[in-house]
Coordinates of C-alpha atoms in Angstrom, one line a residue:
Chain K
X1 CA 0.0 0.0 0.0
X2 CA 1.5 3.8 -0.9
X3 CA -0.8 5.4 1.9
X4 CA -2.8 4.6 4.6
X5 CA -4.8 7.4 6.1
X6 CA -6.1 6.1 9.8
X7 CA -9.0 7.9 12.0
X8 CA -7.8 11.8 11.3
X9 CA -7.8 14.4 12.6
X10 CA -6.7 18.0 12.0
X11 CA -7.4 21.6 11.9
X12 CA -4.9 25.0 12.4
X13 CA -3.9 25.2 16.5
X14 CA -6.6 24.1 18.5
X15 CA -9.7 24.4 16.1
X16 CA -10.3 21.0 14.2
X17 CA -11.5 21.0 11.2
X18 CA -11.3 17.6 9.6
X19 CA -12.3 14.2 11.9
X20 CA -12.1 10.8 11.2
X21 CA -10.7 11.1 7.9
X22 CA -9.5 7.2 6.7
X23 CA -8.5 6.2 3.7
X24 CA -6.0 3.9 1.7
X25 CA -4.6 4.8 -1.8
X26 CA -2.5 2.3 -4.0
X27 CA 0.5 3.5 -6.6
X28 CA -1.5 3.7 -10.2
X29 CA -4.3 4.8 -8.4
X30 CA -6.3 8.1 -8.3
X31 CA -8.5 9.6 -5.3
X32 CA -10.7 12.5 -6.4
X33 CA -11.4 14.3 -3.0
X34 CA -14.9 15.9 -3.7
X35 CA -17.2 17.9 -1.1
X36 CA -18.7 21.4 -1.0
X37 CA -17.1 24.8 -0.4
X38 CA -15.6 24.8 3.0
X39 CA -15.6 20.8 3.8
X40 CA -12.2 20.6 4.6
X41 CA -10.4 19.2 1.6
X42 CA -7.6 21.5 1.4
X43 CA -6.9 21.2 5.3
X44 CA -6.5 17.6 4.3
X45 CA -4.2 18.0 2.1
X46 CA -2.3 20.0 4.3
X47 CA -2.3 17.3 7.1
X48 CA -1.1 15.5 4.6
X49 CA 2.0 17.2 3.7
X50 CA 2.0 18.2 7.6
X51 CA 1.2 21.7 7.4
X52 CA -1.7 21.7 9.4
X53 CA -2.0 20.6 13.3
X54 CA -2.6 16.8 13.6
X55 CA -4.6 16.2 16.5
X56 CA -5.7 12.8 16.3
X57 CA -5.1 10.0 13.8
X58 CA -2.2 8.2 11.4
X59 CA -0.8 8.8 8.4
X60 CA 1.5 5.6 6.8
X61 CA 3.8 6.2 3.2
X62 CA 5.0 3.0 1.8
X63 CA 4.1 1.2 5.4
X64 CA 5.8 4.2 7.6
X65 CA 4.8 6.4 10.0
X66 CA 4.8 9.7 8.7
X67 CA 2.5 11.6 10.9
X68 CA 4.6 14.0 12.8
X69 CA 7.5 14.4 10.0
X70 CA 8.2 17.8 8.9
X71 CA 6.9 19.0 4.9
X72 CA 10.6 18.8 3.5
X73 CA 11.3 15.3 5.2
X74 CA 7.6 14.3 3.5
X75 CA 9.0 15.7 0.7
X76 CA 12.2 13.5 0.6
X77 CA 10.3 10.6 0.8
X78 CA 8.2 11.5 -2.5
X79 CA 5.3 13.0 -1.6
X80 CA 4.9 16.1 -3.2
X81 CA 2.0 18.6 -2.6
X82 CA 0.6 21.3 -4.9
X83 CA -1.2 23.6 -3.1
X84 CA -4.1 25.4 -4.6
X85 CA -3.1 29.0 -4.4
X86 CA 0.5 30.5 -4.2
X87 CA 1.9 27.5 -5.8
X88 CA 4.8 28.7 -7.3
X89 CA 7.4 31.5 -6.5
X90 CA 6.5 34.6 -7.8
X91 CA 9.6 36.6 -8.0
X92 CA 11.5 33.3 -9.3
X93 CA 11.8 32.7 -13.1
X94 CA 10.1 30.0 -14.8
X95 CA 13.9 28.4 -14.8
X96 CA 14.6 29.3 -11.0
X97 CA 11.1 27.4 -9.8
X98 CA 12.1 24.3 -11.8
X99 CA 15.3 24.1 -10.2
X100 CA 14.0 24.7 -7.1
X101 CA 11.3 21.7 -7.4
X102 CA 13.9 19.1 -7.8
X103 CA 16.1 21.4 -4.4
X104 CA 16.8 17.8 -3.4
X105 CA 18.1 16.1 -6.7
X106 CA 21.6 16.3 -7.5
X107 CA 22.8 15.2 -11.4
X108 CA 19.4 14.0 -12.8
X109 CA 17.5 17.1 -11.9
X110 CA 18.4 18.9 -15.6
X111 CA 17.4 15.7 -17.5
X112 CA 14.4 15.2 -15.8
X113 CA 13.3 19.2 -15.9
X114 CA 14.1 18.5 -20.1
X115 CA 11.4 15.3 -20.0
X116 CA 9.1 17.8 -18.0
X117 CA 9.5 20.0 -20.5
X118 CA 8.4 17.6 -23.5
X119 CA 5.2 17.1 -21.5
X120 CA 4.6 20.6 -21.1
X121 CA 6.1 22.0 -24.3
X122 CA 4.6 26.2 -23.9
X123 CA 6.9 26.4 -20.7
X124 CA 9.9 25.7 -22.9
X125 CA 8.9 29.6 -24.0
X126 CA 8.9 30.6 -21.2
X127 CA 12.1 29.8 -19.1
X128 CA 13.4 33.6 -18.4
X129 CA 9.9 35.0 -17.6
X130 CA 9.0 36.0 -13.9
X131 CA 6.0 33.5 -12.5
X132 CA 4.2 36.2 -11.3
X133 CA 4.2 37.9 -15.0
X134 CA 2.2 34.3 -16.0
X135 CA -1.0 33.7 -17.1
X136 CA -3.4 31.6 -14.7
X137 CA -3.0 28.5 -17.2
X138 CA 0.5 29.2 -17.4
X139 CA 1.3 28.9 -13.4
X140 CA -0.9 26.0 -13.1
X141 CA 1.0 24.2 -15.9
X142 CA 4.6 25.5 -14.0
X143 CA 3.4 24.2 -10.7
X144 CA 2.5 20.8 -12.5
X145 CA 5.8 20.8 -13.9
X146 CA 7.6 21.5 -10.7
X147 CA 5.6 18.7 -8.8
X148 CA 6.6 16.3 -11.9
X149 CA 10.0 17.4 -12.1
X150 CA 10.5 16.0 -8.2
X151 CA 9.7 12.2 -9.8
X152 CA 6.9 11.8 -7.4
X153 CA 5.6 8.7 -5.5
X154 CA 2.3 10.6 -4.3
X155 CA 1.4 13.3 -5.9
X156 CA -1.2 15.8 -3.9
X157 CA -3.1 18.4 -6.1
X158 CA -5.3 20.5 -4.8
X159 CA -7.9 21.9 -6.9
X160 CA -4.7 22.5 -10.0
X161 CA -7.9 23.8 -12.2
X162 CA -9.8 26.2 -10.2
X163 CA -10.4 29.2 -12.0
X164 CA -9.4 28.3 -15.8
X165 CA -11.0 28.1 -18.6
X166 CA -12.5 24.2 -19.5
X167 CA -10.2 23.1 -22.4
X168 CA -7.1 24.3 -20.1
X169 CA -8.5 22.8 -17.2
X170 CA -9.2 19.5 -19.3
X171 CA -5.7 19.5 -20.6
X172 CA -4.7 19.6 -17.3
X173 CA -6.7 17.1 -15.6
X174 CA -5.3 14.4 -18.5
X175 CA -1.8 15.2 -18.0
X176 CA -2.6 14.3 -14.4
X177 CA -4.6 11.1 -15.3
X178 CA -1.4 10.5 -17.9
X179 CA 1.4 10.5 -15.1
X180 CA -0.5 8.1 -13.3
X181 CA -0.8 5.6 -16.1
X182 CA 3.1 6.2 -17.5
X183 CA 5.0 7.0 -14.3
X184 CA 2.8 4.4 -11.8
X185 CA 2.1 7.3 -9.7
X186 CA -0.4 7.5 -6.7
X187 CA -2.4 10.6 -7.1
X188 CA -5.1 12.5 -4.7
X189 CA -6.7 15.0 -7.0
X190 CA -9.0 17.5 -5.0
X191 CA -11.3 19.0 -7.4
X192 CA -14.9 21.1 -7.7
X193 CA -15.4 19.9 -11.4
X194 CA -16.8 16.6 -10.3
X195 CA -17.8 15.0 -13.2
X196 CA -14.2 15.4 -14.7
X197 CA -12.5 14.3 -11.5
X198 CA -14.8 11.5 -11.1
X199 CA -14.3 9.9 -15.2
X200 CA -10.7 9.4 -14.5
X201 CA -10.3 8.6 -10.8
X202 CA -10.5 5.0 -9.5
X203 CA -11.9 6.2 -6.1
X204 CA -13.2 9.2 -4.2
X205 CA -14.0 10.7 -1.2
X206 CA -16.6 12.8 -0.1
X207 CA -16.3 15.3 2.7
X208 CA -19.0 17.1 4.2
X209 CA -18.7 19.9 7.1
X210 CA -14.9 17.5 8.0
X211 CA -16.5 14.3 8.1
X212 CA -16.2 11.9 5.0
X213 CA -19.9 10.8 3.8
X214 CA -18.8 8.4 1.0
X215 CA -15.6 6.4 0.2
X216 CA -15.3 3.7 -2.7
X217 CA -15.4 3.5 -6.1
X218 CA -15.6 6.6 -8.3
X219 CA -18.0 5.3 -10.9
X220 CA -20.3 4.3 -8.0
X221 CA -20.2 7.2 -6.9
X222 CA -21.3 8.7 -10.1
X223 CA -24.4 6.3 -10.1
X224 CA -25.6 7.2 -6.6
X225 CA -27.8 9.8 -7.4
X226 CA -28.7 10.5 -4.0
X227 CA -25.5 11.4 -3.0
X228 CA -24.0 13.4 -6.2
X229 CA -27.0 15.6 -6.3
X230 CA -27.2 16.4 -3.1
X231 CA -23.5 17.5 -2.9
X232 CA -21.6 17.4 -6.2
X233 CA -24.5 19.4 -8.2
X234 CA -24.8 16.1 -10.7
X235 CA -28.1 15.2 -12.1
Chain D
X1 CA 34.7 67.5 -3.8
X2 CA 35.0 66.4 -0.1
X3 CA 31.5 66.5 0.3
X4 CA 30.4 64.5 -2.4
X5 CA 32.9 62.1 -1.0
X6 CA 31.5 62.2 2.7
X7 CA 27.9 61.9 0.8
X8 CA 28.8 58.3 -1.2
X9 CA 30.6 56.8 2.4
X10 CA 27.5 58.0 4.8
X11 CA 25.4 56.4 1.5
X12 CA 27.7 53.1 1.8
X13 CA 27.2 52.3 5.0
X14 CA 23.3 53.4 5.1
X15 CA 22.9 51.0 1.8
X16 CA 24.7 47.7 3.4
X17 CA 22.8 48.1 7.0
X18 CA 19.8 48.5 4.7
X19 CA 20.3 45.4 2.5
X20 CA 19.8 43.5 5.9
X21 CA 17.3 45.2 7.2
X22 CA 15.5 44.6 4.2
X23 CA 16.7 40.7 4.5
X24 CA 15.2 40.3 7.9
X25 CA 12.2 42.0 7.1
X26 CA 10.9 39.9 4.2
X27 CA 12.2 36.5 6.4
X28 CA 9.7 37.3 8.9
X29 CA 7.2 40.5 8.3
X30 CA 8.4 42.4 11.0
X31 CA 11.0 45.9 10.9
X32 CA 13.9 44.3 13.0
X33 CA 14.5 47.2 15.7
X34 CA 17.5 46.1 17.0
X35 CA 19.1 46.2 13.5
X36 CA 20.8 49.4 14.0
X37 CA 22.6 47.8 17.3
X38 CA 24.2 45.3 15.1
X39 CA 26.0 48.1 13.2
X40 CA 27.2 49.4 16.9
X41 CA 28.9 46.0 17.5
X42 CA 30.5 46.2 14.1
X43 CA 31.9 49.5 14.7
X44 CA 33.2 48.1 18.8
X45 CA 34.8 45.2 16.9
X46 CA 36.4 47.3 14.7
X47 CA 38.1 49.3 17.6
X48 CA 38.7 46.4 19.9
X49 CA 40.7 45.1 16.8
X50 CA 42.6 48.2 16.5
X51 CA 43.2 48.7 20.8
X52 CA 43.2 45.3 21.3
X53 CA 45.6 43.8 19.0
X54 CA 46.7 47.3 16.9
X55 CA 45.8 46.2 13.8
X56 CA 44.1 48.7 11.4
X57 CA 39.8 49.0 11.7
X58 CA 39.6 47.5 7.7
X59 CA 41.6 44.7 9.3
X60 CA 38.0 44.2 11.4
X61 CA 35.8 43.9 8.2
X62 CA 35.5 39.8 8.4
X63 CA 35.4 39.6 12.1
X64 CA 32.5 42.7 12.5
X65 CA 30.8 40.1 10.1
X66 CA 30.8 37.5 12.6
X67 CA 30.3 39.1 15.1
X68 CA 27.1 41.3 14.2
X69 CA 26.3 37.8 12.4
X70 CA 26.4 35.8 15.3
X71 CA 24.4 38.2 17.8
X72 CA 21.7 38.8 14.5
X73 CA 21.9 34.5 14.5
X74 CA 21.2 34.4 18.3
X75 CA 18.1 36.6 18.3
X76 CA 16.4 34.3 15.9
X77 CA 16.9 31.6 17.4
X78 CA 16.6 32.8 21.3
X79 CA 13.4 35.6 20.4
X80 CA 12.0 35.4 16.5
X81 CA 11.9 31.6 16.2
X82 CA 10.1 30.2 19.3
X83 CA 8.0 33.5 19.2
X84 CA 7.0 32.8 15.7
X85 CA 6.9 29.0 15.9
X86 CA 4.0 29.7 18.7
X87 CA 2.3 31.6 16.2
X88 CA 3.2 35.1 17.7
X89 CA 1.4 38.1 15.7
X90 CA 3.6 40.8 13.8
X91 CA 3.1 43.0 16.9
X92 CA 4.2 40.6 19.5
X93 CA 7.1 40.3 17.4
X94 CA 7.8 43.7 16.8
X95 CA 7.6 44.7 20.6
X96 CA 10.2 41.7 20.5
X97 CA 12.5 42.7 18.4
X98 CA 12.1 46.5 20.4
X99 CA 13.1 44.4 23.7
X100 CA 16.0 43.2 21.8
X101 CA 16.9 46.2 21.1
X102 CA 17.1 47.7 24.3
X103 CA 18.7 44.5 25.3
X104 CA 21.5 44.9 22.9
X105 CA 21.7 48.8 23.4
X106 CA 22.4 48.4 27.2
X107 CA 24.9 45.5 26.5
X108 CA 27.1 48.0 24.4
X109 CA 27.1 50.4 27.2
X110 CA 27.5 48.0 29.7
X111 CA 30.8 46.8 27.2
X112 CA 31.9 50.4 26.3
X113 CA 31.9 51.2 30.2
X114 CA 33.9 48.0 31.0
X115 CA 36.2 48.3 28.5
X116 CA 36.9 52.0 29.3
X117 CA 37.8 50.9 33.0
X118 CA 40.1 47.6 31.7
X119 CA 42.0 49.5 29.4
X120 CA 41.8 53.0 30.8
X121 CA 41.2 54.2 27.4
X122 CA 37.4 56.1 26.8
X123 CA 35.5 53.6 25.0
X124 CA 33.1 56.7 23.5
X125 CA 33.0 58.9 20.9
X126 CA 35.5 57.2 19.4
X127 CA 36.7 58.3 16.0
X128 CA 39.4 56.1 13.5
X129 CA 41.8 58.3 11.8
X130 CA 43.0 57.8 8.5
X131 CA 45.9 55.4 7.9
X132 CA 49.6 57.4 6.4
X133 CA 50.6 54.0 5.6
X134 CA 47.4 52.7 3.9
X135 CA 47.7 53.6 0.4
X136 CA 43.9 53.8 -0.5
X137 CA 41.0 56.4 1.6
X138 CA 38.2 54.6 3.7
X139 CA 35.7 56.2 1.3
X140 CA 37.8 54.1 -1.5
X141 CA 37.1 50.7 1.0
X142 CA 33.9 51.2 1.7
X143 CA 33.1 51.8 -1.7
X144 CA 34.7 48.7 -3.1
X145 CA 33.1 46.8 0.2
X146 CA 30.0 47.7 -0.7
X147 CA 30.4 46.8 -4.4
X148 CA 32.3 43.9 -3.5
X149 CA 29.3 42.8 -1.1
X150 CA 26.4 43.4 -3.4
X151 CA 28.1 41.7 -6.4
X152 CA 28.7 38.5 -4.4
X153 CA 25.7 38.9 -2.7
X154 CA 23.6 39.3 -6.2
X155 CA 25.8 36.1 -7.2
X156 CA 24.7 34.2 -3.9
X157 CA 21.3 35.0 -4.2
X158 CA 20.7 34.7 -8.4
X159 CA 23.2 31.8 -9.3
X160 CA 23.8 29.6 -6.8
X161 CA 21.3 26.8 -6.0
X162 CA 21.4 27.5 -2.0
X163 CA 20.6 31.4 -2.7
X164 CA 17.7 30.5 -5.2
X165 CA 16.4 28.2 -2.2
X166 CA 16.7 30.8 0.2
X167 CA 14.9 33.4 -1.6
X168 CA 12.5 30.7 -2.7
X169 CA 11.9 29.7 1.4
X170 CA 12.1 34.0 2.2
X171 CA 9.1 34.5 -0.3
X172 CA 6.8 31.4 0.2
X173 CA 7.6 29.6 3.3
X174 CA 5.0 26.2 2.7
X175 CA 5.9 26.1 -0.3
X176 CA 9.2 25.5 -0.1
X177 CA 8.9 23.6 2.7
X178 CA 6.6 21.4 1.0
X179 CA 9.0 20.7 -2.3
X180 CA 12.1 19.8 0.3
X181 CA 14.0 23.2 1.5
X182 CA 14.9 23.5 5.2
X183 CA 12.8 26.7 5.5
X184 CA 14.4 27.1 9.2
X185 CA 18.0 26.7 8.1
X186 CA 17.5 29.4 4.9
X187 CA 16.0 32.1 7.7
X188 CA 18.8 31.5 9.5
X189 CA 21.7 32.3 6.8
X190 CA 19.3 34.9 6.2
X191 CA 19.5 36.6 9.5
X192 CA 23.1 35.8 9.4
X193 CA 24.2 37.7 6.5
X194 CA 21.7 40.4 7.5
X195 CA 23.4 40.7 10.6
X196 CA 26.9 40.2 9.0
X197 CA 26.6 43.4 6.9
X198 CA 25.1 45.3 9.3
X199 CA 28.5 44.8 10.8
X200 CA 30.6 45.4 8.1
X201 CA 28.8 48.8 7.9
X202 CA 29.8 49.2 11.4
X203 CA 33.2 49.3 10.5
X204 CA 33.2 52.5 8.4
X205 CA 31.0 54.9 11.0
X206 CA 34.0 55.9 12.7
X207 CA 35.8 57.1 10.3
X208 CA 33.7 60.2 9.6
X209 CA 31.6 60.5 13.0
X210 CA 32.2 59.7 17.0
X211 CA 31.0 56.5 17.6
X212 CA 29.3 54.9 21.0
X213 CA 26.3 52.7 21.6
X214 CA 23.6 55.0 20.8
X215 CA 25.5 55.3 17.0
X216 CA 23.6 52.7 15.3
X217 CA 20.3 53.6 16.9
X218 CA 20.3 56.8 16.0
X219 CA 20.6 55.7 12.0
X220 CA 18.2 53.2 12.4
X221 CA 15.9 55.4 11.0
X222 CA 17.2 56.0 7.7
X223 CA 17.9 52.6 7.2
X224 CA 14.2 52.2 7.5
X225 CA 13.8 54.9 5.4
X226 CA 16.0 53.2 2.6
X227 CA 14.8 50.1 2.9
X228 CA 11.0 51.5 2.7
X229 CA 12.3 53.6 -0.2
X230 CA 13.7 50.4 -2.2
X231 CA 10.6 48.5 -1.8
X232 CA 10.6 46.6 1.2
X233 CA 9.8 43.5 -0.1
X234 CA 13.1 43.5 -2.8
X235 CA 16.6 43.0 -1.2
X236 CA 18.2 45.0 -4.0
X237 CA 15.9 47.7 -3.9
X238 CA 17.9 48.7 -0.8
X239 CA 20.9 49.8 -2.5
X240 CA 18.9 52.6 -4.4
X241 CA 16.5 53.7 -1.0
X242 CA 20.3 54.0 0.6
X243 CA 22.1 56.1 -2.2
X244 CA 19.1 58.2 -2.0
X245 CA 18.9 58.4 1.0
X246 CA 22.6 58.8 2.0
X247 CA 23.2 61.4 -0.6
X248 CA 20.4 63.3 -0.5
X249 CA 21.0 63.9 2.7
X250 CA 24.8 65.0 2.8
X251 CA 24.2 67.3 -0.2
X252 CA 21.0 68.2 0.5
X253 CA 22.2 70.3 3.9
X254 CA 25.7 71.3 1.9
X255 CA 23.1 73.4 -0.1
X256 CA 20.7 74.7 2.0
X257 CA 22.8 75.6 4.7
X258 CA 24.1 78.0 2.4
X259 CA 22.9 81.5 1.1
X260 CA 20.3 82.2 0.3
X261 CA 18.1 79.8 2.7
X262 CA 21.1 79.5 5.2
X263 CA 18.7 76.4 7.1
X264 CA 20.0 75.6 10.3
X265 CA 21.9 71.7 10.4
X266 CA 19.9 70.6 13.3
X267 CA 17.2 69.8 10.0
X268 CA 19.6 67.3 8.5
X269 CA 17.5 64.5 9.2
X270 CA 14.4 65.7 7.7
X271 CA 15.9 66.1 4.4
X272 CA 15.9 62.9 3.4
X273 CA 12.5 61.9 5.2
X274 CA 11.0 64.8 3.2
X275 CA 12.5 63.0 -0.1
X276 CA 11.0 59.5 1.2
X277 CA 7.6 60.8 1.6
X278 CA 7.5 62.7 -1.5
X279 CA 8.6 59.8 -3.4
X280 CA 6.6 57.7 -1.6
X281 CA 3.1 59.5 -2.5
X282 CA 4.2 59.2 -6.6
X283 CA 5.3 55.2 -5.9
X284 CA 3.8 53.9 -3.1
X285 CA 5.6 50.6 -3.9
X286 CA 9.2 52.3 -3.5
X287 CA 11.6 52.9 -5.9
X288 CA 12.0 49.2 -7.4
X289 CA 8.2 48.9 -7.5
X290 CA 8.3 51.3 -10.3
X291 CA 8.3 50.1 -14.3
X292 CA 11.2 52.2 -15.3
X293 CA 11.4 50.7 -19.0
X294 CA 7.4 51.8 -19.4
X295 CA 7.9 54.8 -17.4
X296 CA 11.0 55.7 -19.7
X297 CA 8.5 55.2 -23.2
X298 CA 6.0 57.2 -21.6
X299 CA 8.1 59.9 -21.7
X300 CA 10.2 59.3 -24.7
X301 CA 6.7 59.1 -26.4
X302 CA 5.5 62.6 -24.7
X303 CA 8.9 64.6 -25.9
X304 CA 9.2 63.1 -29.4
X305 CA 7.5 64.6 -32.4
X306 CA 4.3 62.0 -33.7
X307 CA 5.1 60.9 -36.8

C-alpha cells in the first residue's frame, strides 16, 4: 500500500477541522477528494503534507509512519503537494522554480526538468519569464511541472484547475490522469469539477462539514444519485 | 569635492545596514528594531581590533561580520523563532525585536563602560583616523566593500542553488517547505548575512563621525527609510533607497545651509524623510516597485514629435 490514512484528525492550532478522515490509496491509483465549499479538503491535504496541526489519527507512506514528519522530510520521501493558491514562487523565473522543485536532486534534476518539459512543451517559451508575469493556465502548468519534475511517489493536487478556462483545465486534468498511467504514480486530486474528476479517478472521497460521507469507487459514486445531487450538483 | 565624497561613504554604510534590514524584514514580516545595534557591534569590533591587537579597523571587516552575524543568529533563534513557531502576531514580534533592542543597546554600554575601565582608554565617541601608511582612503574601502558585497551577494542569491532556495523559502515559506528546503535553516543564513553586513557597515562609521552605543540607533531610522524607499519587499531595492537616502542627505544640507536659505543643520535628518515621503506618494511601492522601461517610453513618447 502507498498510503494509509487512519481515523484523522486536523485543523490549524486548537480548532479542528477535519475528523475521522481514513483512507487507503494504491500507486497507479487516483483519489478524487470531492465535497462542497468549506468541507475541509484543502486542510486535508495539508495534514497530509503536515502543514496543518494533527490532532488525532495516522498517516503511513510506503508502510511508515509519517504523521509527525516535517513537509521537507515528506517531501524527501516522495510525496509532493501542490497547493491550490501560491503555488509557485513569484519573483523566481520560470527556470529558477524548476530548479528549485527538484532542491533535493543532484545530477538528474536537468534531464528530468528536459522530460518535463516535453510534457509541457509552452513552458519551454517561457524559461526567463517571472512566474508572477504568468498567465493563470501558465502557473498551473509550471506548478504541474515543478511537482513532476520531483519524480513523485504521491502526488497531492489540490484543486490544479480552479479558476481556468475548460479546455485548459481538461488539458490539465489528463496530464494528471497521464502520469499516473506512465510513471505508476499514486495521485489524490482535489477538485470542484466533479464530473471530470470522477471519469478518471478509481476512487473518491466525499467530505462534508470534515467528516467523509462516501468512500469507494468513483463510478459508484457517479451512479448514486442520491448522494452526487445532493453535494456534487450532478443530475 | 569632499563633500560629495562624505555623501557616497554615509550612503555606503546606510545602503549595506539596509540590505539586511530589508533581508530580515521579508524572512519574517516584521521591521527588526535592533538592526541598528548590530552596526554598533561592528563598529566596537572594529576598535577592539585596532586597541586590542593594533591592527588597522579595515583589518576588522571579516570579524565585524561575525560578530554582528552571530548576535543577528542568536536573536532568531533565542526571540524570532520560538515566538514565531508559537504563532506570535507581527506586533508581538515587533515589541520583540524592540526588547531586543534595548537588550542589545544596554549590553554596548554596559561593554563600552567596562572596557573604558580595563584599558583605561574612553570607550566613547571614538573616531578612527585615516591610515599614512594605507595607500587607499576609507571612502575608496567602503566603496569597493559595498560593491564587492552586493556583487557577491547578487551572485549568492541569483546563481547559486542555496541562494535560489533561500529566496524561494524568504518569499513562500510552505511552499518551499513542501517541495524539500529547510525553510528554518535558509531564515537562519538569512539573519546571518543580514546581521553580517550590518556589521561590516559598522566598520566604516568611525571614520567620519564619533561613535558609542547609541550610534547605530540613531541611524536606524534611515535605514528604515532606505529600505522603505527600495521596496521593502526586494533586497536590491535597498541599494537605491540608501544612495538616496545617503546622498540626499549630505548634499541636501551642503546646499541649504548656504545663502540664500542658510537652514540651520539641526534639520539634517528631515531632508531625506521629506524626499521619502514625497517619493513615496508618486510610488507607493518604492523605488523598485516602479516600471522604469514603461515609465521611460511614456516619456520618450510625450517629448518626441508624432510621426
Amino acid at each position: 500500500m502507498l498510503l494509509e490514512v487512519r481515523e484523522l484528525t486536523a485543523g490549524y492550532g486548537d480548532v479542528r477541522v477535519i475528523e475521522d478522515i481514513s483512507f487507503s490509496l494504491r500507486s497507479e491509483e487516483l483519489l478524487a477528494v470531492l465535497g462542497p465549499n468549506g468541507s475541509g479538503k484543502s486542510t486535508l491535504m495539508k495534514a497530509l503534507m503536515g502543514l496543518a496541526t494533527i490532532h488525532r489519527g495516522k498517516v503511513l507512506f510506503k508502510g511508515e509512519d509519517v504523521t509527525g514528519l516535517k513537509p521537507h522530510e515528506k517531501a524527501r520521501r516522495g510525496i509532493v503537494y501542490v497547493p491550490q493558491m501560491n503555488n509557485v514562487f513569484e519573483n523566481l523565473t520560470v527556470k529558477e522554480n524548476l530548479l528549485m522543485a527538484g532542491y533535493t536532486m543532484k545530477d538528474e534534476l536537468w534531464e528530468r526538468i528536459k522530460e518535463v518539459l516535453e510534457l509541457l512543451p509552452p513552458l519551454k517559451e517561457l524559461m526567463g519569464r517571472k512566474a508572477w508575469t504568468l498567465s493563470g493556465g501558465e502557473r498551473q502548468m509550471l506548478a504541474l511541472a515543478m511537482a513532476l519534475v520531483r519524480n513523485p511517489e504521491l502526488l497531492i493536487l489540490d484543486e490544479p484547475t480552479a479558476s481556468l478556462a475548460p479546455t485548459v483545465a481538461e488539458r490539465i486534468i489528463s496530464l494528471v490522469a497521464h502520469v499516473k498511467e506512465s510513471k505508476g504514480v499514486g495521485v489524490i486530486l482535489v477538485e470542484q469539477n466533479a464530473k471530470l474528476a470522477l471519469s478518471l479517478s478509481d476512487k473518491a472521497l466525499l467530505m462534508v462539514s470534515g467528516r467523509q460521507v462516501y468512500l469507494g469507487a468513483a463510478n459508484e459514486l457517479l451512479s448514486r444519485g442520491d448522494i452526487s445531487s445532493l453535494y456534487l450538483g450532478i443530475r | 569635492m569632499n563633500i560629495l565624497l562624505d555623501a557616497l561613504s554615509f550612503s555606503n554604510i546606510i545602503v549595506l545596514s539596509s540590505i539586511g534590514l530589508t533581508l530580515t524584514y521579508i524572512t519574517l514580516r516584521i521591521p527588526n528594531f535592533a538592526h541598528g545595534d548590530l552596526v554598533t557591534i561592528g563598529a566596537y569590533t572594529a576598535l577592539a581590533v585596532t586597541r586590542l591587537l593594533g591592527l588597522t579597523p579595515y583589518a576588522a571587516i571579516p570579524l565585524a561580520f561575525i560578530a554582528s552575524g552571530s548576535v543577528a543568529l542568536a536573536s532568531y533563534y533565542l526571540v524570532y523563532r520560538p515566538l514565531d513557531k508559537r504563532g506570535a502576531s507581527a506586533v508581538v514580534l515587533m515589541i520583540a525585536s524592540m526588547s531586543t533592542e534595548i537588550i542589545l543597546r544596554a549590553s554596548l554600554h554596559i561593554f563600552a563602560d567596562a572596557m573604558t575601565l580595563s584599558t583605561k582608554s574612553y570607550w566613547r565617541g571614538f573616531l578612527f583616523r585615516e591610515d599614512a601608511g594605507w595607500p587607499f582612503s576609507y571612502v575608496t574601502i567602503s566603496t569597493l566593500s559595498a560593491v564587492l558585497i552586493i556583487t557577491v551577494l547578487y551572485l549568492f542569491l541569483h546563481h547559486t542553488k542555496y541562494g535560489i532556495a533561500l529566496r524561494a523559502a524568504v518569499e513562500n515559506p510552505s511552499l518551499a517547505s513542501a517541495i524539500g528546503i529547510n525553510v528554518d535553516r535558509a531564515r537562519a543564513v538569512s539573519w546571518l548575512i543580514a546581521g553580517g553586513l550590518a556589521g561590516v557597515s559598522g566598520v566604516f562609521i568611525p571614520f567620519r563621525t564619533p561613535t558609542d552605543p547609541e550610534t547605530g540607533w540613531a541611524l536606524l531610522l534611515r535605514m528604515f527609510a532606505a529600505s522603505v524607499l527600495g521596496g521593502l519587499n526586494r533586497v536590491f531595492g535597498a541599494i537605491l533607497g540608501g544612495y538616496v537616502v545617503g546622498l540626499s542627505e549630505v548634499l541636501g544640507i551642503y546646499l541649504l545651509s548656504g545663502p540664500p536659505i542658510h537652514l540651520s543643520t539641526a534639520y539634517r535628518p528631515a531632508i531625506p524623510f521629506t524626499i521619502l515621503v514625497l517619493l513615496l506618494l508618486l510610488a507607493p511601492r518604492g523605488l523598485s516597485g516602479i516600471e522604469w522601461r514603461r515609465l521611460l517610453c511614456r516619456v520618450l513618447s510625450k517629448v518626441s514629435p508624432r510621426g
